[in-house]
PDB file of C-alpha atoms in Angstrom:
ATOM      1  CA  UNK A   1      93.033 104.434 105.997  1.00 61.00           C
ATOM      2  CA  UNK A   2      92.937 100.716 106.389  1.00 69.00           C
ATOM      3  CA  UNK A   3      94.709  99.544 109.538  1.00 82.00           C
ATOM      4  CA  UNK A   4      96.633  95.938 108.683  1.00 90.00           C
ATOM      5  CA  UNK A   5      97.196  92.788 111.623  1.00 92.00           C
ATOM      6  CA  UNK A   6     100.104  90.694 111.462  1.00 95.00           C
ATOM      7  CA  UNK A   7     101.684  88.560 114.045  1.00 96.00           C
ATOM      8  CA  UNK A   8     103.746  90.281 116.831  1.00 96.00           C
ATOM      9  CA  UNK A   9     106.468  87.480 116.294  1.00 97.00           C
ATOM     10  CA  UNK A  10     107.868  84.121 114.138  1.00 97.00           C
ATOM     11  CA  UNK A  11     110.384  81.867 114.324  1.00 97.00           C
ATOM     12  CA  UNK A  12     111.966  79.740 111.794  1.00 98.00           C
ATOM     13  CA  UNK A  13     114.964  77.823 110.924  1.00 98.00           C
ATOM     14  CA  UNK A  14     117.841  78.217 108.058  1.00 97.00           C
ATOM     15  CA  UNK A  15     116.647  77.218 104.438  1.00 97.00           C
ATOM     16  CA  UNK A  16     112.843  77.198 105.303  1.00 97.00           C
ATOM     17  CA  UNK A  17     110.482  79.008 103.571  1.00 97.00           C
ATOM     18  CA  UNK A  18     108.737  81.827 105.850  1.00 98.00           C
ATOM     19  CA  UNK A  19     105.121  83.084 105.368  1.00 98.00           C
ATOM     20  CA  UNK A  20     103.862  86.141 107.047  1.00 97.00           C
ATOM     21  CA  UNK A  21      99.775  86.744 106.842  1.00 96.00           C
ATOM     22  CA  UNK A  22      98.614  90.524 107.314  1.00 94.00           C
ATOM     23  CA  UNK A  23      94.778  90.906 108.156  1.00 93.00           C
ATOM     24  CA  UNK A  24      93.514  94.209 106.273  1.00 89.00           C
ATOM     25  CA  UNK A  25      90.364  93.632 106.216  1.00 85.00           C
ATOM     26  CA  UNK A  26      88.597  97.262 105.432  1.00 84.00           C
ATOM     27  CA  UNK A  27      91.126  98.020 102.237  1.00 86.00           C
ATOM     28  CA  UNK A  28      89.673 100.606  99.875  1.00 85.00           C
ATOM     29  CA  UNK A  29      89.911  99.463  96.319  1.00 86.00           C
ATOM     30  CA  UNK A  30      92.564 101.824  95.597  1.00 83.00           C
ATOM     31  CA  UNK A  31      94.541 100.420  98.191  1.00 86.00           C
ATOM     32  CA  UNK A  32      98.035  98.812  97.378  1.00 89.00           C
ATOM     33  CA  UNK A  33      99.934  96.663 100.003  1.00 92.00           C
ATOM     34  CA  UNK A  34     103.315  97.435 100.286  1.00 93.00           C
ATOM     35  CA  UNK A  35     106.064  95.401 102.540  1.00 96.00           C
ATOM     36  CA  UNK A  36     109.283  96.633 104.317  1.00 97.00           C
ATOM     37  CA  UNK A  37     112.184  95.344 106.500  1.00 98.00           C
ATOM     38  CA  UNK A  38     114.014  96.431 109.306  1.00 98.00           C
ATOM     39  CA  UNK A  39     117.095  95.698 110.970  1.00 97.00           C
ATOM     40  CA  UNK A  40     118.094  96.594 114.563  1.00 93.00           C
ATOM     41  CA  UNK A  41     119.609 100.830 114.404  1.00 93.00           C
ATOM     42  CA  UNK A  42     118.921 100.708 110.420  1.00 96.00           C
ATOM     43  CA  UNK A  43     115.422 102.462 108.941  1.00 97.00           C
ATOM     44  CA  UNK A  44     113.378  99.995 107.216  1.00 97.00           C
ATOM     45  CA  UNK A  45     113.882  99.030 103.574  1.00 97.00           C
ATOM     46  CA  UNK A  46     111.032  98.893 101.013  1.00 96.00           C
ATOM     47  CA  UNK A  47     110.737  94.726  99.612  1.00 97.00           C
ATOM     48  CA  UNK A  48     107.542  94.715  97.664  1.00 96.00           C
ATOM     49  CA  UNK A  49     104.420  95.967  96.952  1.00 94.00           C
ATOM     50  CA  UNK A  50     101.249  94.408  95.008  1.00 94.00           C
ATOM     51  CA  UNK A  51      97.648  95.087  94.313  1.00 93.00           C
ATOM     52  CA  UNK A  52      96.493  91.394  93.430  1.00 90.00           C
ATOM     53  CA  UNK A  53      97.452  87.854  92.745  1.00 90.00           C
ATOM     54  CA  UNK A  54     100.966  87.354  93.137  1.00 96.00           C
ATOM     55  CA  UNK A  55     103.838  89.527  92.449  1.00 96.00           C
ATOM     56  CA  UNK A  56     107.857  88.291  92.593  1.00 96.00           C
ATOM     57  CA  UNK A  57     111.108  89.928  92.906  1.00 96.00           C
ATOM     58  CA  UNK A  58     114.474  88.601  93.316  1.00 94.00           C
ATOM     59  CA  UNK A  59     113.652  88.896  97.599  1.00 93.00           C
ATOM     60  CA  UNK A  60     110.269  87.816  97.942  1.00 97.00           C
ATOM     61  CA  UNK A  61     106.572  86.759  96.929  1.00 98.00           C
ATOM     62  CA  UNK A  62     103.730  88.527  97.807  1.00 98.00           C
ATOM     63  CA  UNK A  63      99.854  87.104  97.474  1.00 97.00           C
ATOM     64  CA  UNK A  64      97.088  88.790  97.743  1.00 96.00           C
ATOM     65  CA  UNK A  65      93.886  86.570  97.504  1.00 95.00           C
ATOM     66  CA  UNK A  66      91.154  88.240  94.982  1.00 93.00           C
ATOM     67  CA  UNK A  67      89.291  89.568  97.945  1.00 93.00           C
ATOM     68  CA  UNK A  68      92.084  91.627  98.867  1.00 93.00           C
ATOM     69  CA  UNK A  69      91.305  91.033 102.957  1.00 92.00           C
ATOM     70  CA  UNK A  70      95.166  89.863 103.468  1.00 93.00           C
ATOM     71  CA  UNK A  71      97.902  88.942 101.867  1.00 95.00           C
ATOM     72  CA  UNK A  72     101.108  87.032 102.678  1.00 97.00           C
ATOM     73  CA  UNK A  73     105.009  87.559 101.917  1.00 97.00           C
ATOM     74  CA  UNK A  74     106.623  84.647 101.012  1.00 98.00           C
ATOM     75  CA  UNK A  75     110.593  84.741 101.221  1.00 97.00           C
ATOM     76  CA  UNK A  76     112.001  81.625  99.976  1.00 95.00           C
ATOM     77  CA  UNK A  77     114.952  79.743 102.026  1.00 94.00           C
ATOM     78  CA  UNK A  78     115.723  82.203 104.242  1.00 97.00           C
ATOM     79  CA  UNK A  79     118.962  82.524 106.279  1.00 97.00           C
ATOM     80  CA  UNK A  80     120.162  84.066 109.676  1.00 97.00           C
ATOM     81  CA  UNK A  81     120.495  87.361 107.869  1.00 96.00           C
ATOM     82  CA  UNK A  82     116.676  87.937 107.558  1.00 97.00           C
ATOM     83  CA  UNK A  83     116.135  88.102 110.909  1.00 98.00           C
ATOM     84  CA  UNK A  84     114.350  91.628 111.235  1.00 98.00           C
ATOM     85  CA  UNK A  85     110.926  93.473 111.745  1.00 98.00           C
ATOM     86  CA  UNK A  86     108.588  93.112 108.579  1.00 98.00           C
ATOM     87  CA  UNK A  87     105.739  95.327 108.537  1.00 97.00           C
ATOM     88  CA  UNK A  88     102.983  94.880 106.386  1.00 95.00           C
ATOM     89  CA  UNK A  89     101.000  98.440 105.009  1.00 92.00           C
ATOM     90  CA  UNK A  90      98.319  99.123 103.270  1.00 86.00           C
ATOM     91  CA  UNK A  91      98.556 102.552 100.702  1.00 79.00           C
ATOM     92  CA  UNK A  92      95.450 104.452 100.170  1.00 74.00           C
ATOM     93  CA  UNK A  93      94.701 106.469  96.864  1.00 73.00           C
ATOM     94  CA  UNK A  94      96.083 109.924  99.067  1.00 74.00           C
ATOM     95  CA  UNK A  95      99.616 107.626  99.475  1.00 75.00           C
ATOM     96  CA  UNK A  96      99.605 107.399 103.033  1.00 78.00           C
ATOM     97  CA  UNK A  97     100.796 104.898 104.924  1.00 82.00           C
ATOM     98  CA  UNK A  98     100.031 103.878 108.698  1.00 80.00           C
ATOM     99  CA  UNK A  99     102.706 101.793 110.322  1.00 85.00           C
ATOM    100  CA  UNK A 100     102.156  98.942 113.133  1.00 84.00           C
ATOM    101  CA  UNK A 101     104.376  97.251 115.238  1.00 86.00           C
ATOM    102  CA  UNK A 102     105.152  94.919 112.528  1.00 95.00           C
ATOM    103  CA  UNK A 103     106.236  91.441 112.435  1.00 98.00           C
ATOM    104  CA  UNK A 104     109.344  90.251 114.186  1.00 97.00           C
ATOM    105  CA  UNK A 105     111.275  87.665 112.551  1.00 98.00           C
ATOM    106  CA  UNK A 106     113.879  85.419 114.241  1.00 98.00           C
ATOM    107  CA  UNK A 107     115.676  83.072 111.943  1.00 98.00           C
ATOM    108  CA  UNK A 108     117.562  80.307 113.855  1.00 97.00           C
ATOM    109  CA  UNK A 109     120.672  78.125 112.936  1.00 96.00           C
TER     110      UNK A 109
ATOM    111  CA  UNK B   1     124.175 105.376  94.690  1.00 56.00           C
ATOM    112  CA  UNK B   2     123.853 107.357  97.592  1.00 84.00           C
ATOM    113  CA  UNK B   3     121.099 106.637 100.297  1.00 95.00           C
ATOM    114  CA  UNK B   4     119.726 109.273 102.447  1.00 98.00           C
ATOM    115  CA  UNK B   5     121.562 110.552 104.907  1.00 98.00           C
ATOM    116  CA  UNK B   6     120.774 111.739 108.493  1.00 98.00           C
ATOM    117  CA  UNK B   7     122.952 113.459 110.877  1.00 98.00           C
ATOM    118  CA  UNK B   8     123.955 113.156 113.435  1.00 98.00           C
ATOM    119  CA  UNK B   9     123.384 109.796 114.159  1.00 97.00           C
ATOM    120  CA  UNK B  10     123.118 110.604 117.952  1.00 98.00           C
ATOM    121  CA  UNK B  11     122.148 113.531 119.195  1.00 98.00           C
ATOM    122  CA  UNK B  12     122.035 113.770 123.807  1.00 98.00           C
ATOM    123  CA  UNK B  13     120.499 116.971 124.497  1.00 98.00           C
ATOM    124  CA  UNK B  14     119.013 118.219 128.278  1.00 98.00           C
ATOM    125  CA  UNK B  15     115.481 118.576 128.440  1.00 98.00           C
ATOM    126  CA  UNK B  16     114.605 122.254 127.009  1.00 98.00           C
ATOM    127  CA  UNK B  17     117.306 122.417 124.773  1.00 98.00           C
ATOM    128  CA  UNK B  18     116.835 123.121 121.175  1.00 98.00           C
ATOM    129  CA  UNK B  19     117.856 120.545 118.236  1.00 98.00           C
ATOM    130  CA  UNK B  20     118.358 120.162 115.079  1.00 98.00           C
ATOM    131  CA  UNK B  21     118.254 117.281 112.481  1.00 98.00           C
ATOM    132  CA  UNK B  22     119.560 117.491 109.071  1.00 98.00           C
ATOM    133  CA  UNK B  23     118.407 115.105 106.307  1.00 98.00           C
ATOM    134  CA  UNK B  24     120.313 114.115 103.037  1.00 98.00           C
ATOM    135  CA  UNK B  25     117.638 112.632 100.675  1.00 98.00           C
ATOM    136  CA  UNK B  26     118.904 110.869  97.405  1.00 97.00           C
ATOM    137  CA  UNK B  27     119.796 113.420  94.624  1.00 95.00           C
ATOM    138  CA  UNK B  28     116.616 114.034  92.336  1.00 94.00           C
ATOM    139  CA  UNK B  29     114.282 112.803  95.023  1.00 96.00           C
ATOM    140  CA  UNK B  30     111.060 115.139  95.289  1.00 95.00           C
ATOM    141  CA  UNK B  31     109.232 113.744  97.891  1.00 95.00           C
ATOM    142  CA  UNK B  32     110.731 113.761 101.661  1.00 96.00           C
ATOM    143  CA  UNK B  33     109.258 112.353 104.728  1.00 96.00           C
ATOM    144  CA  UNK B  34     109.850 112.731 108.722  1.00 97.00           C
ATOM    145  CA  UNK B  35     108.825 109.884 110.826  1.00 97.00           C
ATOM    146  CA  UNK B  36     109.931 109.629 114.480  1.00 97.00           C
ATOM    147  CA  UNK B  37     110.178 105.469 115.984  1.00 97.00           C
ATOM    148  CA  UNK B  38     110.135 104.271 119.524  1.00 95.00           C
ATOM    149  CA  UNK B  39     111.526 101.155 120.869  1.00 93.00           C
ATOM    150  CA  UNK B  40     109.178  98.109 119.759  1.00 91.00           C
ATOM    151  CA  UNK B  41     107.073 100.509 117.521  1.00 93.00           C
ATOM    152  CA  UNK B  42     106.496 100.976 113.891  1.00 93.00           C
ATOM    153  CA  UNK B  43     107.353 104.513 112.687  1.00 94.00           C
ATOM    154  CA  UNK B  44     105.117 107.265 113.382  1.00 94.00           C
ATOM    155  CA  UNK B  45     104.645 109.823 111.020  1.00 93.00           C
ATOM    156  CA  UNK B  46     105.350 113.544 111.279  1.00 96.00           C
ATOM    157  CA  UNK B  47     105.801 115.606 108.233  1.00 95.00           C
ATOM    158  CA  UNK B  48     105.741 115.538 104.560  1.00 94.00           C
ATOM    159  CA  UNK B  49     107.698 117.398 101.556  1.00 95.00           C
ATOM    160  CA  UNK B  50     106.712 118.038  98.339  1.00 94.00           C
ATOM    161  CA  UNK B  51     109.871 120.230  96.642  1.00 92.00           C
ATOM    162  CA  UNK B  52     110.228 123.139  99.298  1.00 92.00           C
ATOM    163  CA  UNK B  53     106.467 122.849 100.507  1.00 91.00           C
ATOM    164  CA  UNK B  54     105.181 120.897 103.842  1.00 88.00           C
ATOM    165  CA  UNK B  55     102.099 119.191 101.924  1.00 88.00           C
ATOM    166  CA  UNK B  56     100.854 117.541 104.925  1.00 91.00           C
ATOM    167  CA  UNK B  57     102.320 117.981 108.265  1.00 93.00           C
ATOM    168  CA  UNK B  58      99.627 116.714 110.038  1.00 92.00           C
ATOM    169  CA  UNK B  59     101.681 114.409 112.248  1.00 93.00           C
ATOM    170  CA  UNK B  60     103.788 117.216 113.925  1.00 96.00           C
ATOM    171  CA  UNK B  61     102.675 116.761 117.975  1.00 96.00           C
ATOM    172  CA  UNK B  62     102.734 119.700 118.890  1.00 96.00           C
ATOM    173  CA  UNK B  63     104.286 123.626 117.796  1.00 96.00           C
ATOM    174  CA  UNK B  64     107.150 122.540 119.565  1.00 98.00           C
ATOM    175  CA  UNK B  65     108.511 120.629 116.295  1.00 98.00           C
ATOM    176  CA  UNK B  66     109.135 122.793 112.954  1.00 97.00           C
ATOM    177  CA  UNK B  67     110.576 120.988 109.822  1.00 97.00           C
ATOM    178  CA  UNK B  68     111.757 123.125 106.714  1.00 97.00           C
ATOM    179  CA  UNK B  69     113.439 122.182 103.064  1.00 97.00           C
ATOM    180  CA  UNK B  70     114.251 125.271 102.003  1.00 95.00           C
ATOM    181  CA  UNK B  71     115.924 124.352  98.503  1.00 94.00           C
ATOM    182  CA  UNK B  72     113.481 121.576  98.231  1.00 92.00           C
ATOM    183  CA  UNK B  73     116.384 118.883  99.018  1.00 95.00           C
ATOM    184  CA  UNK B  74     118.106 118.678 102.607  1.00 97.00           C
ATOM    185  CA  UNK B  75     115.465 119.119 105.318  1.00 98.00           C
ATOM    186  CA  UNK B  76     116.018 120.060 108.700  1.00 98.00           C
ATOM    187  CA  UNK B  77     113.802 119.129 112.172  1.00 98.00           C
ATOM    188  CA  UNK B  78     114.143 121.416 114.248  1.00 98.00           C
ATOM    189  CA  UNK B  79     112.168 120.912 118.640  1.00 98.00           C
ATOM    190  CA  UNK B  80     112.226 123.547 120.620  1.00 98.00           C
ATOM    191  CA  UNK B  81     112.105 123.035 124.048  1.00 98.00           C
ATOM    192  CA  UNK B  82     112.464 119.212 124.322  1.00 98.00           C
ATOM    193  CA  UNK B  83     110.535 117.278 126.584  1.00 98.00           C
ATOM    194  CA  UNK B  84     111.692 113.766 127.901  1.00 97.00           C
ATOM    195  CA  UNK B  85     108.956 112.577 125.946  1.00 97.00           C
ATOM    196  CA  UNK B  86     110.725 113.468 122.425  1.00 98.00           C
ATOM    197  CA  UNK B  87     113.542 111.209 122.953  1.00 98.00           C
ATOM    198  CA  UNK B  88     113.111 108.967 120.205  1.00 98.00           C
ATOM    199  CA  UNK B  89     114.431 107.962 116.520  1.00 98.00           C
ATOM    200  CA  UNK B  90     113.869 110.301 114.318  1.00 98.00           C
ATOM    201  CA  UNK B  91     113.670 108.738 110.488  1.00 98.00           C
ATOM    202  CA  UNK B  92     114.163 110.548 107.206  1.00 98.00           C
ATOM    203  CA  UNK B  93     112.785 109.162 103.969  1.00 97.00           C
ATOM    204  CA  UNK B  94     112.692 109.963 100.300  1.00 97.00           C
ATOM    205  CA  UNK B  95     111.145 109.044  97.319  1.00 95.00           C
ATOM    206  CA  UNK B  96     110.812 110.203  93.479  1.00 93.00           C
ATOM    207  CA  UNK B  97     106.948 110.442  93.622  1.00 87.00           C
ATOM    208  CA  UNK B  98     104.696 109.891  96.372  1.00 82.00           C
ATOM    209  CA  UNK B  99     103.615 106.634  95.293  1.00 83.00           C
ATOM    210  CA  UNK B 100     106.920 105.229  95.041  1.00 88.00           C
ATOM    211  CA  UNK B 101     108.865 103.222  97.361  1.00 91.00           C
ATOM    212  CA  UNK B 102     110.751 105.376 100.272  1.00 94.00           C
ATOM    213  CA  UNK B 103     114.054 105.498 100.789  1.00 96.00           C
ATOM    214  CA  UNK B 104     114.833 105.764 104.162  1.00 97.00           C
ATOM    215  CA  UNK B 105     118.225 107.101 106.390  1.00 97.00           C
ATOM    216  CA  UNK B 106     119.211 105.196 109.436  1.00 97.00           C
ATOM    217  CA  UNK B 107     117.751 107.671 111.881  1.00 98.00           C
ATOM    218  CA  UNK B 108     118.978 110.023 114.522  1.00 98.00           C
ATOM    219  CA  UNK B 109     118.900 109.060 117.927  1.00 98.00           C
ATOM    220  CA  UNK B 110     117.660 111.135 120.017  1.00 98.00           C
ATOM    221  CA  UNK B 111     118.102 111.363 123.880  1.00 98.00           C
ATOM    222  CA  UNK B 112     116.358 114.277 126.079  1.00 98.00           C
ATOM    223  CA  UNK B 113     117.965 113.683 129.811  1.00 97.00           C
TER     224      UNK B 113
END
């Protein structure tokens, strides 16, 4: 199972554009890399998932250069309301998923 | 639509106590998941459901915890025994295949005094 790196924490401001990078460095080829969000006493909501390039919903981007070694989530002017935990996971072909500690996200005025 | 649902939401039990956890997943859903979180930590997982079958319950610590789905849609958690060490949030998920997104409840909260 590939293990994924991300930042323990980020800040940003209102109406920025916020990157995270997750390191997964030993992905299988099989391997998708899927993104959820959490919210304090809430369980964490799926946001996207990709295998290369770039894939776009109506929440975020997500890039994954063609070496697959990380990829980044992208979410476009963001507001007070995205503050939460992001984690970053990597899928293998058996569908399991191992969870870190995940990226927390503090959005300020 | 209806999310998955987990009751109850808090649960204080004294340590070697038995509990149980009930799980709601979304109607239709085949796939069911048990993950327990700690404070500051990702979600750990426990169990896994295909229908009415565990397919993998390789994340169960110890004989202590039991999970069953016996109609292959609520679930319940049960811990015998509980240990300080178990208090925790316990997380329900669901999903229409395995390699779909999961749908997950907002957790029990459990407390072992």
């Amino acid at each position: 199972l590939a293990k994924t790196t991300q930042p323990i924490s980020m800040d940003s401001y209102e109406g920025q554009e916020v990157n995270i990078t997750c390191s997964h460095n030993n992905i299988a080829t099989n391997d998708y890399i899927t993104w959820y969000q959490q919210f304090p006493s809430q369980g964490p909501r799926f946001i996207i998932q990709g295998y290369k390039t770039k894939v776009t919903n109506e929440v975020a981007s997500l890039f994954i250069p063609a070496d697959r070694k990380s990829s980044t989530l992208s979410l476009p002017r963001v507001s007070l309301s995205d503050t939460a935990v992001y984690y970053c996971l990597a899928m293998d072909s058996n569908y399991q998923l191992i969870w870190g500690a995940g990226t927390k996200l503090i959005i300020k005025p | 639509g209806a999310g998955v649902s987990q009751t109850p939401s808090n649960k204080v039990t004294e340590k070697g106590k038995y509990v149980e956890l009930r799980c709601d997943p979304i109607s239709g859903h085949t796939a069911l998941y048990w993950y327990r979180q700690s404070l500051g930590q990702g979600p750990e997982f426990l169990i896994y459901f295909q229908g009415t079958g565990a397919a993998d319950d390789s994340g169960l610590p110890n004989d202590r915890f039991f999970a069953v789905r016996p109609e292959g849609s609520v679930s319940t958690l049960k811990i015998q025994r509980t240990e300080r060490g178990d208090s925790a949030v316990y997380l329900c998920a669901s999903s229409s295949d395995r390699a779909s997104p999961l749908h997950f409840g907002n957790g029990t909260r459990l407390t072992v005094t």
